Short mmCIF file of the C-alpha atoms (twelve columns), coordinates in Angstrom:
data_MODEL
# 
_entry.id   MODEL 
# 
loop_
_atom_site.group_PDB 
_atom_site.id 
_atom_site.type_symbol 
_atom_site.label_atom_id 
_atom_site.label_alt_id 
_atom_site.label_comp_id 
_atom_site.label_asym_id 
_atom_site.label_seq_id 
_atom_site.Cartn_x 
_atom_site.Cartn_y 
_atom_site.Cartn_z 
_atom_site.pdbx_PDB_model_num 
ATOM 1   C CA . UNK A 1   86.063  44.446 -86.765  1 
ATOM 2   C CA . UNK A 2   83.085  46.589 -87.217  1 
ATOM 3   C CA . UNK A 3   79.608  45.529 -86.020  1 
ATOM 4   C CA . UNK A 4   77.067  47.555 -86.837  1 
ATOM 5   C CA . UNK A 5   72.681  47.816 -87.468  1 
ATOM 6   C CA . UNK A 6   69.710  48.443 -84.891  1 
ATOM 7   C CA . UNK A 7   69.757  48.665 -81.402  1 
ATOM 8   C CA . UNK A 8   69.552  44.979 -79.411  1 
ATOM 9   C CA . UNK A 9   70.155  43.080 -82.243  1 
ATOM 10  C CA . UNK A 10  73.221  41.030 -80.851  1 
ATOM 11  C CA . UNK A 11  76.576  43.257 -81.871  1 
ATOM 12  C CA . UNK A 12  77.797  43.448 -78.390  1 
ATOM 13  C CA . UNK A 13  76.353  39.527 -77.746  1 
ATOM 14  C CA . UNK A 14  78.321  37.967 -80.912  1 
ATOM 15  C CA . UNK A 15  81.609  40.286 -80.213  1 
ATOM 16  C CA . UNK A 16  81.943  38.459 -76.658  1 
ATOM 17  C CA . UNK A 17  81.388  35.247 -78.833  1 
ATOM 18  C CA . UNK A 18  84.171  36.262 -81.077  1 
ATOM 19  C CA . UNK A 19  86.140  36.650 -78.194  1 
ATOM 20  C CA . UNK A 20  85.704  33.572 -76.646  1 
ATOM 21  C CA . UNK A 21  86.536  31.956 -80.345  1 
ATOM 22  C CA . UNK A 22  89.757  33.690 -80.563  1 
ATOM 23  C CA . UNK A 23  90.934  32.574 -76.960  1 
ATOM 24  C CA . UNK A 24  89.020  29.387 -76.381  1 
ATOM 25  C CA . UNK A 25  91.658  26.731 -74.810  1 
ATOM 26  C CA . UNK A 26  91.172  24.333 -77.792  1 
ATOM 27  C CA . UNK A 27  90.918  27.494 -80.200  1 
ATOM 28  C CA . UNK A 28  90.979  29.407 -82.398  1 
ATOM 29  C CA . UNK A 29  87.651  27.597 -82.979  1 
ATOM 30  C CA . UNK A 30  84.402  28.509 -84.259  1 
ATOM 31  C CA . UNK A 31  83.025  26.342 -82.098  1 
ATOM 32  C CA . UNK A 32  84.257  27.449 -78.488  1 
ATOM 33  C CA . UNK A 33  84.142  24.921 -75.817  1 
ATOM 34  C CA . UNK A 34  82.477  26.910 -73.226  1 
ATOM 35  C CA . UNK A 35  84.276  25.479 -70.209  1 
ATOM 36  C CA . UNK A 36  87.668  26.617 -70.121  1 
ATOM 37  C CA . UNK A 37  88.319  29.299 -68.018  1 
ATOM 38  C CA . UNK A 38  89.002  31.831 -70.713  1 
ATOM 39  C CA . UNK A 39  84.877  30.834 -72.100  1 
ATOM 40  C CA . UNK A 40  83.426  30.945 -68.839  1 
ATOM 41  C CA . UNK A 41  84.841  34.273 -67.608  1 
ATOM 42  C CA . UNK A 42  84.247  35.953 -70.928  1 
ATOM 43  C CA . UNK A 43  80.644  34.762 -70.805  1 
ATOM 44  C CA . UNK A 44  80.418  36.138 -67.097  1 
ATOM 45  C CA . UNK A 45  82.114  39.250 -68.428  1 
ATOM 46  C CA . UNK A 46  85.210  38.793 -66.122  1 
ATOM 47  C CA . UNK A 47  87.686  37.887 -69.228  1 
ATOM 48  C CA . UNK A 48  91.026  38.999 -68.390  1 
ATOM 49  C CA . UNK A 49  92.026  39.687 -71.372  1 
ATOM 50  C CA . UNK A 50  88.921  41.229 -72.822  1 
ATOM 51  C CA . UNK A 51  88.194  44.531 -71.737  1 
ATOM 52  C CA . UNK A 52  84.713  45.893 -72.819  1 
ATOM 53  C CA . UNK A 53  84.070  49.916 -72.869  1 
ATOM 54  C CA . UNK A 54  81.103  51.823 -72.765  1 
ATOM 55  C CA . UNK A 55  82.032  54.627 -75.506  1 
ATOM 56  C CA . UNK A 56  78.997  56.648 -74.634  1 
ATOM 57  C CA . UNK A 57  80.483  56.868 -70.732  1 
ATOM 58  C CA . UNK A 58  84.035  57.505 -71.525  1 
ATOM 59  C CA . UNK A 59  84.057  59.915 -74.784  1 
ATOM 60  C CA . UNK A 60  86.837  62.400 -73.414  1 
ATOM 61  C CA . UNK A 61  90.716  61.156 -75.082  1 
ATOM 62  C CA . UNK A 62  91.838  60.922 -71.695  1 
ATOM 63  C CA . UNK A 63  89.447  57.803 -70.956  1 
ATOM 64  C CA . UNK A 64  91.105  56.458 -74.245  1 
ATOM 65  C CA . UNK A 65  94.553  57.050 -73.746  1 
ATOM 66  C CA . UNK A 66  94.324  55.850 -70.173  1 
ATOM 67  C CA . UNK A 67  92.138  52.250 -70.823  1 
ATOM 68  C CA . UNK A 68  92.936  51.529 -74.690  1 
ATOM 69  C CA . UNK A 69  96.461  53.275 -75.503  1 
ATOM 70  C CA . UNK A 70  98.515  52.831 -72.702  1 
ATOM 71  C CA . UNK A 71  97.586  49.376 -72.131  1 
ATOM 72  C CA . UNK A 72  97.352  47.777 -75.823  1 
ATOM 73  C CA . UNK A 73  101.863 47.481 -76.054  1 
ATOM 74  C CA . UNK A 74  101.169 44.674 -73.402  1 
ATOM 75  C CA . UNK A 75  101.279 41.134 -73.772  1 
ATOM 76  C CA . UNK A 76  97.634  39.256 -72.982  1 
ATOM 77  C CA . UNK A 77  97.946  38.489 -69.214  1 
ATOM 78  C CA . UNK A 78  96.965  34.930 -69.507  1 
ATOM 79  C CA . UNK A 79  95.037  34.198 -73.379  1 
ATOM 80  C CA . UNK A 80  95.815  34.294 -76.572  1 
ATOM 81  C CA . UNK A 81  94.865  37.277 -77.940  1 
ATOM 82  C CA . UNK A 82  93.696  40.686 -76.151  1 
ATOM 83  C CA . UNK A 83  90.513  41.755 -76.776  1 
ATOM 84  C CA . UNK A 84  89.051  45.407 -76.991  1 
ATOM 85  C CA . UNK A 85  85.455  45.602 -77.335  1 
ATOM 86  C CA . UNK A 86  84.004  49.026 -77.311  1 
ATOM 87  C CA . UNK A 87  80.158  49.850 -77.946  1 
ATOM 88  C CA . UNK A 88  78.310  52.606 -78.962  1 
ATOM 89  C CA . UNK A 89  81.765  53.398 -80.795  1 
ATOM 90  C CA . UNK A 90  79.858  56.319 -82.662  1 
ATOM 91  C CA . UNK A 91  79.588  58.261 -79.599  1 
ATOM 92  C CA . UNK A 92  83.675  59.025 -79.258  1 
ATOM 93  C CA . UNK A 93  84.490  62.714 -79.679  1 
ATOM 94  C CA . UNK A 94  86.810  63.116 -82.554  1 
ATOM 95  C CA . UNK A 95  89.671  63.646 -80.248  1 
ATOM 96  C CA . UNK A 96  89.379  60.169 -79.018  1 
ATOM 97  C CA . UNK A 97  88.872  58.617 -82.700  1 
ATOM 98  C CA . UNK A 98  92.117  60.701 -83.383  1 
ATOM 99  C CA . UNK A 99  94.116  59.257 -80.466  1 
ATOM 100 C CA . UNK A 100 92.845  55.979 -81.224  1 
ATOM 101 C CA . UNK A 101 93.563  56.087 -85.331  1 
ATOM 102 C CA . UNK A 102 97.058  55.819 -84.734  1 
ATOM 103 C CA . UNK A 103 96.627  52.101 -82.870  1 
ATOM 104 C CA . UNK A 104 94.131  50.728 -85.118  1 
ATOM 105 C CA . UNK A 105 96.089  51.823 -87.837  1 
ATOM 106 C CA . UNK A 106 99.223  49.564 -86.680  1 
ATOM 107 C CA . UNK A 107 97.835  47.210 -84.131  1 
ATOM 108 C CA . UNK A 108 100.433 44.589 -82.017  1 
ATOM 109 C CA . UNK A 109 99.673  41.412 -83.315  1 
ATOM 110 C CA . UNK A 110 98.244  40.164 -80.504  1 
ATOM 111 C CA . UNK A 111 95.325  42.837 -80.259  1 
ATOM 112 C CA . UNK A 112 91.847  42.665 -82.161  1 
ATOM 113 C CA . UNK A 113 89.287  45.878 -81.769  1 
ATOM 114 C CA . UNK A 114 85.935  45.100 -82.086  1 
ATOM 115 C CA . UNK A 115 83.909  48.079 -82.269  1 
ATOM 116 C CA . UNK A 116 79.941  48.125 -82.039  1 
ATOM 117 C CA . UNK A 117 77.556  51.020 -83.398  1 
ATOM 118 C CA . UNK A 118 73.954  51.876 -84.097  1 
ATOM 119 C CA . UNK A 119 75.068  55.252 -86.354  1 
ATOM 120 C CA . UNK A 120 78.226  53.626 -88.542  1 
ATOM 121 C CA . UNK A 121 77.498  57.350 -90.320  1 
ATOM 122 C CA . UNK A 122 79.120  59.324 -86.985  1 
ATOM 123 C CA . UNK A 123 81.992  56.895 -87.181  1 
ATOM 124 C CA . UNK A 124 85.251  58.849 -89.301  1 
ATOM 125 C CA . UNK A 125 85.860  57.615 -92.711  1 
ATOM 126 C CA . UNK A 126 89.615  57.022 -91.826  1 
ATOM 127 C CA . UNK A 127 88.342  54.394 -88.430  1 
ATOM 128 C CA . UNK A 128 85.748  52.421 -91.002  1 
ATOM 129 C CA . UNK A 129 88.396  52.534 -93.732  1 
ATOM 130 C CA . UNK A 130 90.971  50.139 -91.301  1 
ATOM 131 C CA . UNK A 131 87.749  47.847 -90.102  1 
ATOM 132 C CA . UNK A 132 86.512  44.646 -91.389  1 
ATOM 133 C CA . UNK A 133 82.585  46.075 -91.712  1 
ATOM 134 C CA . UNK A 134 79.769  43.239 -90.605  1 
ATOM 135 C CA . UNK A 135 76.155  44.598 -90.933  1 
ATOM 136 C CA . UNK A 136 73.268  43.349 -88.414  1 
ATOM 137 C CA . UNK A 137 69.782  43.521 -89.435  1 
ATOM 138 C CA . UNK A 138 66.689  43.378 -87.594  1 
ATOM 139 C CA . UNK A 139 65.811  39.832 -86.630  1 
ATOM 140 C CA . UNK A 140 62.084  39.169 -88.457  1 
ATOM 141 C CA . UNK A 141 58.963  39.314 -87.161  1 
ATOM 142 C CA . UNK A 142 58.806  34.734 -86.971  1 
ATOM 143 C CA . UNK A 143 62.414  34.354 -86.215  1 
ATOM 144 C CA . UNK A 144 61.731  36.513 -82.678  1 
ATOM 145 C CA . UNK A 145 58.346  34.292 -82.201  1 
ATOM 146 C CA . UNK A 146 61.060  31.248 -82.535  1 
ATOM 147 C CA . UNK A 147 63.197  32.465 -80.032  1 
ATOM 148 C CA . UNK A 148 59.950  33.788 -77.677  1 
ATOM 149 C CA . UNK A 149 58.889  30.306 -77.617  1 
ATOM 150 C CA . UNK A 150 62.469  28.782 -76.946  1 
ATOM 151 C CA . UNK A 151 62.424  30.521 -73.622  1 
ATOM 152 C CA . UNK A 152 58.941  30.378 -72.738  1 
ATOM 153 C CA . UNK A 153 59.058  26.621 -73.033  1 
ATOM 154 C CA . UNK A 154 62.261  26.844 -71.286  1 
ATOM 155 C CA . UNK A 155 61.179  28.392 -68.152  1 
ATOM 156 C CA . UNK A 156 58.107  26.644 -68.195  1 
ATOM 157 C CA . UNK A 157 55.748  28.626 -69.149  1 
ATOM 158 C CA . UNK A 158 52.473  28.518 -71.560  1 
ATOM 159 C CA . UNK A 159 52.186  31.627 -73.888  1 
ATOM 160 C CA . UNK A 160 49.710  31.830 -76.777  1 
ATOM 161 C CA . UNK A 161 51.271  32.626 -80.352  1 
ATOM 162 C CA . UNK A 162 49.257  35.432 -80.308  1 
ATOM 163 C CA . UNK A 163 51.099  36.920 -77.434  1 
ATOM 164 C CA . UNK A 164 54.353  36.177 -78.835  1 
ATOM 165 C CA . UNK A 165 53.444  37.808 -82.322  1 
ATOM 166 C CA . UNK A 166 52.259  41.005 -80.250  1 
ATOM 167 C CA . UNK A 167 55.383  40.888 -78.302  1 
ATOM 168 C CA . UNK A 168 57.798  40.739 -81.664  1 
ATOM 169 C CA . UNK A 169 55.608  43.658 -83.419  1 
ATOM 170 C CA . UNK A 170 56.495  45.660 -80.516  1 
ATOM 171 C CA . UNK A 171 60.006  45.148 -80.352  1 
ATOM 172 C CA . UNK A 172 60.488  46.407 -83.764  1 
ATOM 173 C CA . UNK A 173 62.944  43.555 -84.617  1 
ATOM 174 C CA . UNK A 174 65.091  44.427 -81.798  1 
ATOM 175 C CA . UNK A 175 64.940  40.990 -79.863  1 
ATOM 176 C CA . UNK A 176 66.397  42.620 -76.871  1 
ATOM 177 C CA . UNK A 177 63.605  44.084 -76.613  1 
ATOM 178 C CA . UNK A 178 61.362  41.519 -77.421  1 
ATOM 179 C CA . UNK A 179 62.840  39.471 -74.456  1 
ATOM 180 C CA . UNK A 180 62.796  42.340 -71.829  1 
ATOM 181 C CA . UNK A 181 59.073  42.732 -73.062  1 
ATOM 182 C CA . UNK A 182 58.327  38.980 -72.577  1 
ATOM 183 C CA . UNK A 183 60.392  39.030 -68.896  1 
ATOM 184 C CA . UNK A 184 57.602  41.647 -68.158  1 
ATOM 185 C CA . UNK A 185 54.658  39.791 -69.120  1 
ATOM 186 C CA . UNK A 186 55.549  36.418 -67.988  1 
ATOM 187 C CA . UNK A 187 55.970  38.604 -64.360  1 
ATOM 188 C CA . UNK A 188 52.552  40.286 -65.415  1 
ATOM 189 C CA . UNK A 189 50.541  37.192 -66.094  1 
ATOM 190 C CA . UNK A 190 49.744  34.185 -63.623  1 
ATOM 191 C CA . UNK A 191 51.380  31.324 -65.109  1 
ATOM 192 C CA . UNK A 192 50.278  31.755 -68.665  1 
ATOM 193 C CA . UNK A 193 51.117  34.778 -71.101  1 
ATOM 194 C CA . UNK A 194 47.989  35.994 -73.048  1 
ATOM 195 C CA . UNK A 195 47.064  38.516 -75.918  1 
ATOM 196 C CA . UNK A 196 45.143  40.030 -73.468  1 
ATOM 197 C CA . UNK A 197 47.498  40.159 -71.089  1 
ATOM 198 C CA . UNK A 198 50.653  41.384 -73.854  1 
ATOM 199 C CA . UNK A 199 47.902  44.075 -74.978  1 
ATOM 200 C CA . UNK A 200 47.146  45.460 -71.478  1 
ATOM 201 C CA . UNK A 201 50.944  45.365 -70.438  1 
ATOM 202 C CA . UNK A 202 51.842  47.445 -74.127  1 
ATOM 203 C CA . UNK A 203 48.603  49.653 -73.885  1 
ATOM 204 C CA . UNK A 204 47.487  48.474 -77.431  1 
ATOM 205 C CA . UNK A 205 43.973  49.686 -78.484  1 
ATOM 206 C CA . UNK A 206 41.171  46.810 -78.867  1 
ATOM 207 C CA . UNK A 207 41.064  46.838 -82.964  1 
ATOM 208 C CA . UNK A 208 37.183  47.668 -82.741  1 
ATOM 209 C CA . UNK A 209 38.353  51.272 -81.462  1 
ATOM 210 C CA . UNK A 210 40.688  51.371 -84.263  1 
ATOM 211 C CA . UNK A 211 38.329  49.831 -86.979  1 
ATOM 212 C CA . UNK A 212 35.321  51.973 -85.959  1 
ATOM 213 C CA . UNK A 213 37.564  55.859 -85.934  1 
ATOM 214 C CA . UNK A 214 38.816  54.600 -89.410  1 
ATOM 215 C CA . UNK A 215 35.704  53.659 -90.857  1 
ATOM 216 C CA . UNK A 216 34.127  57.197 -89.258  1 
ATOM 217 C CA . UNK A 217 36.987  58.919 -91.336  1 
ATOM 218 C CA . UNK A 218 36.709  57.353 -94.205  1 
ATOM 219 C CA . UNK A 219 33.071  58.147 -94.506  1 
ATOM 220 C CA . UNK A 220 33.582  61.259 -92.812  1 
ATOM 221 C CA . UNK A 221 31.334  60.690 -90.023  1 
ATOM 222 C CA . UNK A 222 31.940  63.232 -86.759  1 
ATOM 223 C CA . UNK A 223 29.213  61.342 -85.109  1 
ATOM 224 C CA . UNK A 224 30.382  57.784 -85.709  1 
ATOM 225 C CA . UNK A 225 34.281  58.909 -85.048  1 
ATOM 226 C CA . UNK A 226 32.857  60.721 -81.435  1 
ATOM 227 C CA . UNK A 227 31.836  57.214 -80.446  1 
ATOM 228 C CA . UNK A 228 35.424  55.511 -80.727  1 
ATOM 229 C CA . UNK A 229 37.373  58.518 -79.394  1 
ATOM 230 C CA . UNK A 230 34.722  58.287 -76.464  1 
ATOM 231 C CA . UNK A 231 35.404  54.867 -75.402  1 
ATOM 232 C CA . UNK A 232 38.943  55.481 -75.918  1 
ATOM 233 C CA . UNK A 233 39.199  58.313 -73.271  1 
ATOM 234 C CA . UNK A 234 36.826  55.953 -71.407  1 
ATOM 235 C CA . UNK A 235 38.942  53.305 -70.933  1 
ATOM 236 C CA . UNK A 236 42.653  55.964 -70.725  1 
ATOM 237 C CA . UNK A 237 44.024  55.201 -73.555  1 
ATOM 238 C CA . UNK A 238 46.623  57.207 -74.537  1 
ATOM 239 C CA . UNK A 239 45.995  59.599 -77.731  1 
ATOM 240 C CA . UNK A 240 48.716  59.340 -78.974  1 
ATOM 241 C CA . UNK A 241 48.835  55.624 -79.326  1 
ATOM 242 C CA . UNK A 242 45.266  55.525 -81.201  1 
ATOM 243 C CA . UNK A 243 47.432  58.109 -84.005  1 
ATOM 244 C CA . UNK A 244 49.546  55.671 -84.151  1 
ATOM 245 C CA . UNK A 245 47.915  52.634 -84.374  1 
ATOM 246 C CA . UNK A 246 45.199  54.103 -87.010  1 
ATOM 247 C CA . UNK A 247 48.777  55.234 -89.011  1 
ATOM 248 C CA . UNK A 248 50.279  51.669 -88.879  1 
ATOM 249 C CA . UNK A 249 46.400  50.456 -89.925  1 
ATOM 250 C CA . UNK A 250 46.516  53.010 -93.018  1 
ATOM 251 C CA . UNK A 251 49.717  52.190 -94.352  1 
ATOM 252 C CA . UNK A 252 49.021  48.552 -94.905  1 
ATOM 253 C CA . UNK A 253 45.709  49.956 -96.985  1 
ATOM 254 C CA . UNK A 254 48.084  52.012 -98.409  1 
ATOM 255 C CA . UNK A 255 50.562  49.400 -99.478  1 
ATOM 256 C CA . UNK A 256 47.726  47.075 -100.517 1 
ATOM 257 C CA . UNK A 257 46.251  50.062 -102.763 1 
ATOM 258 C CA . UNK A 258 49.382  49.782 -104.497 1 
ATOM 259 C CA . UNK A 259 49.868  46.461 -105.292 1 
ATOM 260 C CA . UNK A 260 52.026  45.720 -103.007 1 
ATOM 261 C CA . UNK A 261 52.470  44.846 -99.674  1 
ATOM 262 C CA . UNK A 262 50.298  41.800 -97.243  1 
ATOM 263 C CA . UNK A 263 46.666  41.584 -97.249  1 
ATOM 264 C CA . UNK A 264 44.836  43.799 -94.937  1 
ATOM 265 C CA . UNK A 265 43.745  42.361 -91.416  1 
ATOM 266 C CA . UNK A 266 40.611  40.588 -91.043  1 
ATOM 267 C CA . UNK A 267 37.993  43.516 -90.888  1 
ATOM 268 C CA . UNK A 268 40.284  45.792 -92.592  1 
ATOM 269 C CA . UNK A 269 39.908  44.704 -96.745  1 
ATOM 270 C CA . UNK A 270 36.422  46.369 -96.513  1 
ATOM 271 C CA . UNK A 271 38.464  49.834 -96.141  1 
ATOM 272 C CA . UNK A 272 41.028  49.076 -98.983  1 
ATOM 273 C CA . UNK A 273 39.037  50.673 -101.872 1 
ATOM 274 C CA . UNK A 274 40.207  54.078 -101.768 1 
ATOM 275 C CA . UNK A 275 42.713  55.206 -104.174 1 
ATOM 276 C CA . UNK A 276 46.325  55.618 -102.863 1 
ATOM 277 C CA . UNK A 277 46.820  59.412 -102.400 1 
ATOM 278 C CA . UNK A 278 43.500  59.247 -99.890  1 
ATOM 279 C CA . UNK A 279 45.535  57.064 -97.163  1 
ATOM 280 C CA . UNK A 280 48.747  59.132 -98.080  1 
ATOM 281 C CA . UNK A 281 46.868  62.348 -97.129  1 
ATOM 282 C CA . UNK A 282 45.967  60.850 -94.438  1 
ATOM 283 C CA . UNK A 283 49.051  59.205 -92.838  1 
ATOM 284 C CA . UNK A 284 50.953  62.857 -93.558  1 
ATOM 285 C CA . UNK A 285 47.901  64.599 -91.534  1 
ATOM 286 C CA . UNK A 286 48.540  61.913 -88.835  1 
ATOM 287 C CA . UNK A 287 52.492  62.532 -89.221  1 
ATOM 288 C CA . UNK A 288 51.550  66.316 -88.559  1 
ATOM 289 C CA . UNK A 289 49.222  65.618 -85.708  1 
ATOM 290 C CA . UNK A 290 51.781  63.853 -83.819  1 
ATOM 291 C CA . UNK A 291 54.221  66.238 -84.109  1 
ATOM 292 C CA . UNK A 292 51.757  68.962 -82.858  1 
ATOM 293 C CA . UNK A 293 51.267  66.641 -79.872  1 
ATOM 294 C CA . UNK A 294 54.532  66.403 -78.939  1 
ATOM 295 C CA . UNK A 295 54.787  70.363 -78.189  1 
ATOM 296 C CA . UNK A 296 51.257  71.353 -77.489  1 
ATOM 297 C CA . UNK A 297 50.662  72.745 -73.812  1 
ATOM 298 C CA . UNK A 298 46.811  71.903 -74.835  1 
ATOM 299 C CA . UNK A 299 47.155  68.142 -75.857  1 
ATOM 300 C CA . UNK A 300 43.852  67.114 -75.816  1 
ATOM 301 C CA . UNK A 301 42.492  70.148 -77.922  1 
ATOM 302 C CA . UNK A 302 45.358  69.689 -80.197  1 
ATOM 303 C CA . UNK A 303 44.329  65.795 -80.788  1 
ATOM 304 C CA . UNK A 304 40.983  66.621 -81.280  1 
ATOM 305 C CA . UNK A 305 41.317  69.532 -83.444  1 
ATOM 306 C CA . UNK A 306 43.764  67.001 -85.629  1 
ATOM 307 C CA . UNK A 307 41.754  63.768 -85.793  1 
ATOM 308 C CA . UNK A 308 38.501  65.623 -86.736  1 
ATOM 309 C CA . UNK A 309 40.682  67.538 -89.304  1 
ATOM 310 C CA . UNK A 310 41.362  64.178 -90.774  1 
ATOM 311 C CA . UNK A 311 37.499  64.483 -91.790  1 
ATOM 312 C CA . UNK A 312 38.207  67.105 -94.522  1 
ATOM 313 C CA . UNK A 313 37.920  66.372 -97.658  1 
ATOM 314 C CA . UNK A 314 40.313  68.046 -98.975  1 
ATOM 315 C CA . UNK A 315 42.300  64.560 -99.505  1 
ATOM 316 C CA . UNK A 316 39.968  63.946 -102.498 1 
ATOM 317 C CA . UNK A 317 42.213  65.112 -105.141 1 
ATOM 318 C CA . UNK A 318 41.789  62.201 -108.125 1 
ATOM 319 C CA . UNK A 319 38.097  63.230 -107.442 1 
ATOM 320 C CA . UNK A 320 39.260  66.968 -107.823 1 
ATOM 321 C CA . UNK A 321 41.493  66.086 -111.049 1 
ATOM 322 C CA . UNK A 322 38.751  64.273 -112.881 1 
ATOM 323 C CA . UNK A 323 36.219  67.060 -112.181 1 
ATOM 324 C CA . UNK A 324 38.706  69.576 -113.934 1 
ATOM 325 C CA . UNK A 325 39.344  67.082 -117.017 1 
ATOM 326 C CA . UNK A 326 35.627  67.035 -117.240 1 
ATOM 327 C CA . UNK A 327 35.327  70.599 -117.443 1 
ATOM 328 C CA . UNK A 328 38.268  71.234 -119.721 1 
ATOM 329 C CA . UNK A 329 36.860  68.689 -121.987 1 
ATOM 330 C CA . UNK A 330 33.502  70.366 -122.047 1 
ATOM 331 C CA . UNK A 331 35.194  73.581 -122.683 1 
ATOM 332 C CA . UNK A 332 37.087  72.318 -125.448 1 
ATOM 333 C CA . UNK A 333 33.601  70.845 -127.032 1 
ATOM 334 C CA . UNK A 334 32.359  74.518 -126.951 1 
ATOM 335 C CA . UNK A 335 29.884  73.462 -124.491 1 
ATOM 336 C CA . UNK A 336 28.193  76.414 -122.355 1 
# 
């Protein structure tokens, strides 16, 4: 078997599942009993039979040979079946994948691989070509609220939804995340986990800041976008986080100036009138500033020099195009 999609989306998780399936006392069941001793050591991650390996630690063939090839002729110790389940399978050197093609191609029957990835491109054609290929995809935005407010019931304690929606933005659909993030603020709050509390802990921006420098560059304003960037560096916000909030903020415009796409935040449909290539210009000057960031030995200067820049208007261009099919028309009147 083949897992493979984002980082902590449950690969490794639903291959120990699969393993307790196949070797369940009562199995093979899909619905594993969870007591015998084959469940409860493979949910400890003492199974006997099912020997997990880090692929990113142990890359060389010799690791390979030594934990996967010379041990997969012998019987299961005590279960049914003997389990291999190797993550971050992409990470194997193709001398390993080569030793290993051979037993995958021909496996006892007693043996099942399952082999977890983030990159299924890095894996060889001729390993995917022998594996049973099961995609994971990000878990959505309200299905990691759901399971936020599982647990925080569960250990007793009071979150606001607004917490838990800030929590599964950050995460990126990578619930993993989303639950070390929550472990973090339920340690950094007193009792009860607040948007306040979720925003301090991530270091998001207060949405005035953000509303206010977009506004400023949208009217190209240097005196109304100095007054943001102020309280910003104020308050030690991180540059680099107000580029990428005010991108995240201009793509939904830019979506919505489309046609497609959800409605702008509260505060935000005021700033939804430009025409699409203006917030396109504008997310690729972001894009650029970013990257200039990143390797500047002069960071502030660099941010400065690249959010004012965002004031040009050299974004205007259906303005520019209709003032040049105004003047071609003219000219093609015979007008002086």
């Amino acid at each position: 078997y083949l897992f493979f999609g984002p980082r902590g989306i449950g690969k490794t998780t639903v291959a120990r599942l699969l393993a307790r399936a196949l070797n369940c006392a009562s199995g093979p069941t899909p619905d594993p009993c969870g007591s015998c001793p084959s469940c409860v050591e493979v949910a400890a991650g003492t199974g006997i039979d099912v020997l997990e390996l880090d692929a990113a630690s142990h890359t060389q063939v010799d690791k390979i040979r030594e934990m996967i090839i010379e041990t997969v002729a012998l019987a299961p110790t005590r279960d049914r079946r003997k389990v291999f389940i190797i993550d971050e399978v992409h990470m194997l050197s193709n001398a390993s994948f080569n030793a290993l093609l051979k037993t995958l191609e021909e496996p006892p029957a007693h043996v099942v691989f399952i082999l977890a990835t983030t990159e299924l491109a890095k894996i060889p054609a001729t390993i995917v070509s022998r594996c049973q290929r099961f995609r994971f995809r990000a878990v959505a935005p309200e299905d990691a609220v759901a399971a936020l407010e599982r647990i925080a019931k569960a250990e007793k304690v009071k979150a606001e939804p607004e917490a838990l929606a800030l929590i599964a933005k950050a995460s990126g659909g990578a619930l993993r995340d989303a639950l070390s993030l929550l472990d973090q603020a339920m340690a950094f709050a007193d009792g009860k986990v607040t948007a306040a509390t979720v925003s301090e802990l991530l270091g998001v921006l207060p949405e005035d800041i953000l509303l206010a420098a977009a506004k400023a560059v949208l009217a190209k304003d240097a005196a109304a976008l100095a007054e943001p960037l102020a309280r910003m560096d104020a308050e030690g916000f991180d540059p680099g986080q107000l580029l990428r909030d005010l991108r995240e903020r201009l793509q939904v415009l830019y979506r919505r100036s489309l046609g497609v796409g959800a409605e702008p935040a509260a505060g935000w449909a005021a700033l939804a009138g430009e025409p699409p290539e203006t917030y396109a210009c504008l997310i690729k000057r972001l894009n650029k500033v970013l990257e200039d960031l990143r390797s500047s030995d002069t960071p502030q200067l660099t941010f400065e020099l690249g959010v004012y820049g965002l004031l040009e208007s050299a974004y205007d261009l259906r303005a520019w195009v209709q003032r040049l099919e105004a003047l071609e028309r003219r000219l093609a009147g015979g007008a002086a």
